[in-house]
Amino acid sequence: MKAAGMAVGIDFTGKTDRSPNTLIAHTLLDYTLEKYGSEKQNEVQEALFRGYFTDGIYPDVAGAASIAASCGLGEDEVKLALTDESLRTKVWNKVETNYYEVNGGVP
């Protein structure tokens, strides 16, 4: 996997040794799209991947907020958004809907 990643510019370091629940990351991406648009969402998405796979930042609320802050979003603002149950429920409902539309897996 490391060699395959390097071929496309991804350094899989293995620094994060646990798998996250991706709902927080999906919530951050949904929030970023709504508030800042698709270009900023793409920047945050790339930073999330780099943070997790290369830098070893676990994407819990604190880690995701820190990553978002590195992209110019307000860290406290993001923490509030990521702990907002209505936003998380909205994103969870999208994930569930997409799960069945793509026949399993993350859309």
Coordinates of N, CA and C in Angstrom, one line a residue:
M1 N 0.8 -1.2 0.0 CA 0.0 0.0 0.0 C 0.9 1.3 0.0
K2 N 2.0 1.2 0.7 CA 2.9 2.4 0.8 C 3.4 2.7 -0.6
A3 N 3.8 1.7 -1.4 CA 4.3 2.0 -2.7 C 3.2 2.5 -3.6
A4 N 2.0 2.0 -3.5 CA 0.9 2.5 -4.3 C 0.6 3.9 -4.0
G5 N 0.6 4.2 -2.7 CA 0.4 5.6 -2.3 C 1.5 6.6 -2.8
M6 N 2.7 6.2 -2.7 CA 3.8 7.0 -3.1 C 3.7 7.3 -4.6
A7 N 3.2 6.3 -5.4 CA 3.1 6.5 -6.8 C 2.1 7.7 -7.2
V8 N 1.2 8.0 -6.3 CA 0.2 9.1 -6.5 C 0.4 10.2 -5.5
G9 N 1.5 10.2 -4.8 CA 1.9 11.4 -3.9 C 1.3 11.3 -2.5
I10 N 0.9 10.1 -2.1 CA 0.4 9.9 -0.7 C 1.4 9.1 0.1
D11 N 1.9 9.7 1.2 CA 2.8 9.0 2.1 C 2.1 8.3 3.2
F12 N 1.8 7.0 3.1 CA 1.1 6.3 4.1 C 2.1 5.9 5.2
T13 N 2.2 6.7 6.3 CA 3.2 6.5 7.3 C 2.8 5.5 8.4
G14 N 1.5 5.3 8.5 CA 1.1 4.4 9.6 C 1.1 5.0 11.0
K15 N 1.3 6.3 11.0 CA 1.4 7.0 12.3 C 0.0 6.9 13.1
T16 N -1.1 6.8 12.4 CA -2.4 6.6 13.1 C -2.7 5.1 13.1
D17 N -2.8 4.5 14.2 CA -2.9 3.1 14.3 C -4.4 2.6 14.6
R18 N -5.3 3.5 14.4 CA -6.7 3.1 14.6 C -7.6 3.7 13.5
S19 N -8.7 3.0 13.3 CA -9.6 3.5 12.2 C -10.7 4.4 12.9
P20 N -10.9 5.6 12.2 CA -11.9 6.5 12.8 C -13.3 6.2 12.3
N21 N -14.2 6.7 13.1 CA -15.6 6.8 12.6 C -15.6 8.0 11.7
T22 N -15.9 7.9 10.5 CA -15.7 9.0 9.5 C -16.9 10.0 9.6
L23 N -17.9 9.8 10.5 CA -19.0 10.8 10.5 C -18.5 12.2 10.9
I24 N -17.5 12.3 11.7 CA -16.9 13.6 12.0 C -16.3 14.3 10.8
A25 N -15.5 13.5 10.1 CA -14.9 14.1 8.8 C -16.0 14.5 7.8
H26 N -17.0 13.6 7.6 CA -18.1 13.9 6.7 C -18.9 15.2 7.2
T27 N -19.1 15.3 8.5 CA -19.8 16.5 9.0 C -18.9 17.7 8.7
L28 N -17.6 17.6 8.9 CA -16.8 18.8 8.7 C -16.8 19.2 7.2
L29 N -16.8 18.2 6.3 CA -16.8 18.5 4.9 C -18.2 19.1 4.5
D30 N -19.3 18.6 5.0 CA -20.6 19.1 4.7 C -20.7 20.6 5.2
Y31 N -20.2 20.8 6.4 CA -20.2 22.1 7.0 C -19.4 23.1 6.1
T32 N -18.2 22.6 5.8 CA -17.3 23.5 5.0 C -17.9 23.8 3.6
L33 N -18.5 22.9 3.0 CA -19.2 23.1 1.7 C -20.3 24.2 1.8
E34 N -21.1 24.0 2.8 CA -22.2 24.9 3.1 C -21.8 26.3 3.4
K35 N -20.7 26.5 4.2 CA -20.3 27.8 4.7 C -19.2 28.4 3.8
Y36 N -18.4 27.6 3.2 CA -17.2 28.2 2.5 C -17.1 27.8 1.0
G37 N -17.9 26.8 0.6 CA -17.9 26.5 -0.9 C -17.0 25.3 -1.2
S38 N -17.1 24.8 -2.4 CA -16.4 23.6 -2.8 C -14.9 23.7 -2.9
E39 N -14.3 24.8 -3.2 CA -12.9 24.9 -3.2 C -12.3 24.7 -1.8
K40 N -12.9 25.4 -0.8 CA -12.4 25.2 0.5 C -12.7 23.8 1.0
Q41 N -13.8 23.2 0.6 CA -14.1 21.9 1.0 C -13.0 20.9 0.5
N42 N -12.6 21.1 -0.7 CA -11.6 20.3 -1.3 C -10.3 20.4 -0.5
E43 N -9.9 21.7 -0.2 CA -8.7 21.9 0.6 C -8.8 21.2 1.9
V44 N -9.9 21.3 2.6 CA -10.1 20.6 3.9 C -10.0 19.1 3.7
Q45 N -10.6 18.6 2.7 CA -10.6 17.1 2.4 C -9.2 16.6 2.2
E46 N -8.4 17.4 1.4 CA -7.0 17.0 1.2 C -6.2 17.0 2.5
A47 N -6.5 18.1 3.3 CA -5.8 18.2 4.6 C -6.2 17.1 5.6
L48 N -7.5 16.6 5.6 CA -7.9 15.5 6.4 C -7.2 14.2 6.0
F49 N -7.1 14.0 4.7 CA -6.3 12.8 4.3 C -4.9 12.9 4.7
R50 N -4.2 14.0 4.4 CA -2.8 14.2 4.8 C -2.7 14.0 6.3
G51 N -3.6 14.7 7.1 CA -3.5 14.6 8.5 C -3.6 13.2 9.0
Y52 N -4.5 12.4 8.5 CA -4.7 11.1 9.0 C -3.6 10.1 8.5
F53 N -3.4 10.1 7.2 CA -2.5 9.1 6.6 C -1.1 9.4 6.7
T54 N -0.7 10.7 6.7 CA 0.7 11.0 6.7 C 1.2 11.6 8.1
D55 N 0.4 12.5 8.6 CA 0.8 13.2 9.8 C 0.4 12.5 11.1
G56 N -0.5 11.5 11.0 CA -0.9 10.8 12.2 C -1.9 11.5 13.1
I57 N -2.7 12.4 12.5 CA -3.7 13.2 13.3 C -5.0 12.4 13.3
Y58 N -5.4 11.9 14.4 CA -6.7 11.2 14.5 C -7.9 12.2 14.3
P59 N -8.8 11.9 13.4 CA -9.9 12.9 13.1 C -11.1 12.8 14.1
D60 N -10.8 13.0 15.4 CA -11.9 13.2 16.3 C -12.2 14.7 16.2
V61 N -13.1 15.2 17.1 CA -13.5 16.6 17.0 C -12.3 17.5 17.1
A62 N -11.4 17.3 18.1 CA -10.2 18.1 18.3 C -9.3 18.1 17.1
G63 N -9.0 16.9 16.6 CA -8.1 16.7 15.5 C -8.7 17.3 14.2
A64 N -10.0 17.1 13.9 CA -10.6 17.6 12.7 C -10.6 19.1 12.8
A65 N -10.9 19.7 14.0 CA -11.0 21.1 14.1 C -9.6 21.7 13.9
S66 N -8.6 21.1 14.4 CA -7.2 21.5 14.2 C -6.8 21.5 12.7
I67 N -7.2 20.4 12.0 CA -6.9 20.4 10.6 C -7.7 21.5 9.8
A68 N -9.0 21.7 10.2 CA -9.7 22.7 9.6 C -9.1 24.1 9.8
A69 N -8.6 24.3 11.0 CA -7.9 25.6 11.3 C -6.7 25.8 10.4
S70 N -6.0 24.7 10.1 CA -4.8 24.9 9.2 C -5.2 25.3 7.8
C71 N -6.5 25.2 7.5 CA -7.0 25.6 6.2 C -7.7 27.0 6.3
G72 N -7.7 27.6 7.4 CA -8.2 29.0 7.6 C -9.6 29.0 8.2
L73 N -10.2 27.9 8.6 CA -11.5 27.9 9.3 C -11.2 28.2 10.8
G74 N -12.2 28.8 11.5 CA -12.0 29.0 12.9 C -12.2 27.7 13.7
E75 N -11.2 27.4 14.5 CA -11.1 26.2 15.2 C -12.3 26.0 16.2
D76 N -12.6 27.1 16.9 CA -13.8 27.0 17.9 C -15.1 26.9 17.1
E77 N -15.2 27.6 16.0 CA -16.4 27.5 15.1 C -16.6 26.1 14.7
V78 N -15.5 25.5 14.2 CA -15.6 24.1 13.7 C -16.0 23.1 14.8
K79 N -15.4 23.3 16.0 CA -15.8 22.4 17.1 C -17.3 22.5 17.4
L80 N -17.8 23.7 17.4 CA -19.2 23.9 17.6 C -20.0 23.1 16.6
A81 N -19.6 23.3 15.3 CA -20.4 22.6 14.2 C -20.3 21.1 14.4
L82 N -19.1 20.6 14.7 CA -18.9 19.2 14.8 C -19.6 18.5 16.0
T83 N -20.0 19.3 16.9 CA -20.8 18.8 18.1 C -22.3 19.1 18.0
D84 N -22.7 19.7 16.9 CA -24.1 20.1 16.7 C -24.8 18.8 16.2
E85 N -25.7 18.3 17.1 CA -26.4 17.1 16.8 C -27.3 17.2 15.6
S86 N -27.9 18.3 15.3 CA -28.7 18.4 14.1 C -27.9 18.3 12.8
L87 N -26.7 18.9 12.8 CA -25.8 18.8 11.7 C -25.3 17.4 11.5
R88 N -24.9 16.7 12.6 CA -24.5 15.3 12.5 C -25.6 14.4 12.1
T89 N -26.8 14.7 12.5 CA -28.0 13.9 12.1 C -28.2 14.1 10.6
K90 N -28.1 15.3 10.1 CA -28.3 15.6 8.7 C -27.3 14.8 7.9
V91 N -26.0 14.9 8.3 CA -25.0 14.2 7.6 C -25.2 12.7 7.6
W92 N -25.5 12.1 8.8 CA -25.8 10.7 9.0 C -26.9 10.3 8.0
N93 N -27.9 11.1 7.9 CA -29.0 10.7 7.0 C -28.6 10.7 5.6
K94 N -27.7 11.6 5.2 CA -27.1 11.6 3.8 C -26.3 10.3 3.6
V95 N -25.5 10.0 4.6 CA -24.6 8.8 4.5 C -25.5 7.5 4.3
E96 N -26.5 7.4 5.1 CA -27.4 6.3 5.0 C -28.1 6.2 3.7
T97 N -28.6 7.3 3.2 CA -29.2 7.3 1.9 C -28.2 6.9 0.8
N98 N -27.0 7.5 0.8 CA -26.0 7.2 -0.2 C -25.5 5.8 -0.1
Y99 N -25.5 5.2 1.1 CA -25.1 3.8 1.3 C -25.9 2.9 0.4
Y100 N -27.2 3.1 0.4 CA -28.1 2.2 -0.3 C -28.1 2.6 -1.8
E101 N -27.8 3.8 -2.2 CA -27.7 4.2 -3.6 C -26.5 3.6 -4.3
V102 N -25.4 3.5 -3.5 CA -24.2 2.9 -4.1 C -24.0 1.5 -3.8
N103 N -25.0 0.9 -3.2 CA -25.0 -0.6 -2.8 C -23.8 -0.9 -1.8
G104 N -23.8 -0.1 -0.8 CA -22.8 -0.4 0.3 C -21.5 0.5 0.1
G105 N -20.8 0.7 1.2 CA -19.6 1.5 1.2 C -19.9 3.0 1.4
V106 N -18.8 3.7 1.4 CA -18.9 5.2 1.5 C -18.9 5.8 0.1
P107 N -19.9 6.7 -0.1 CA -20.1 7.2 -1.4 C -19.0 8.2 -1.8

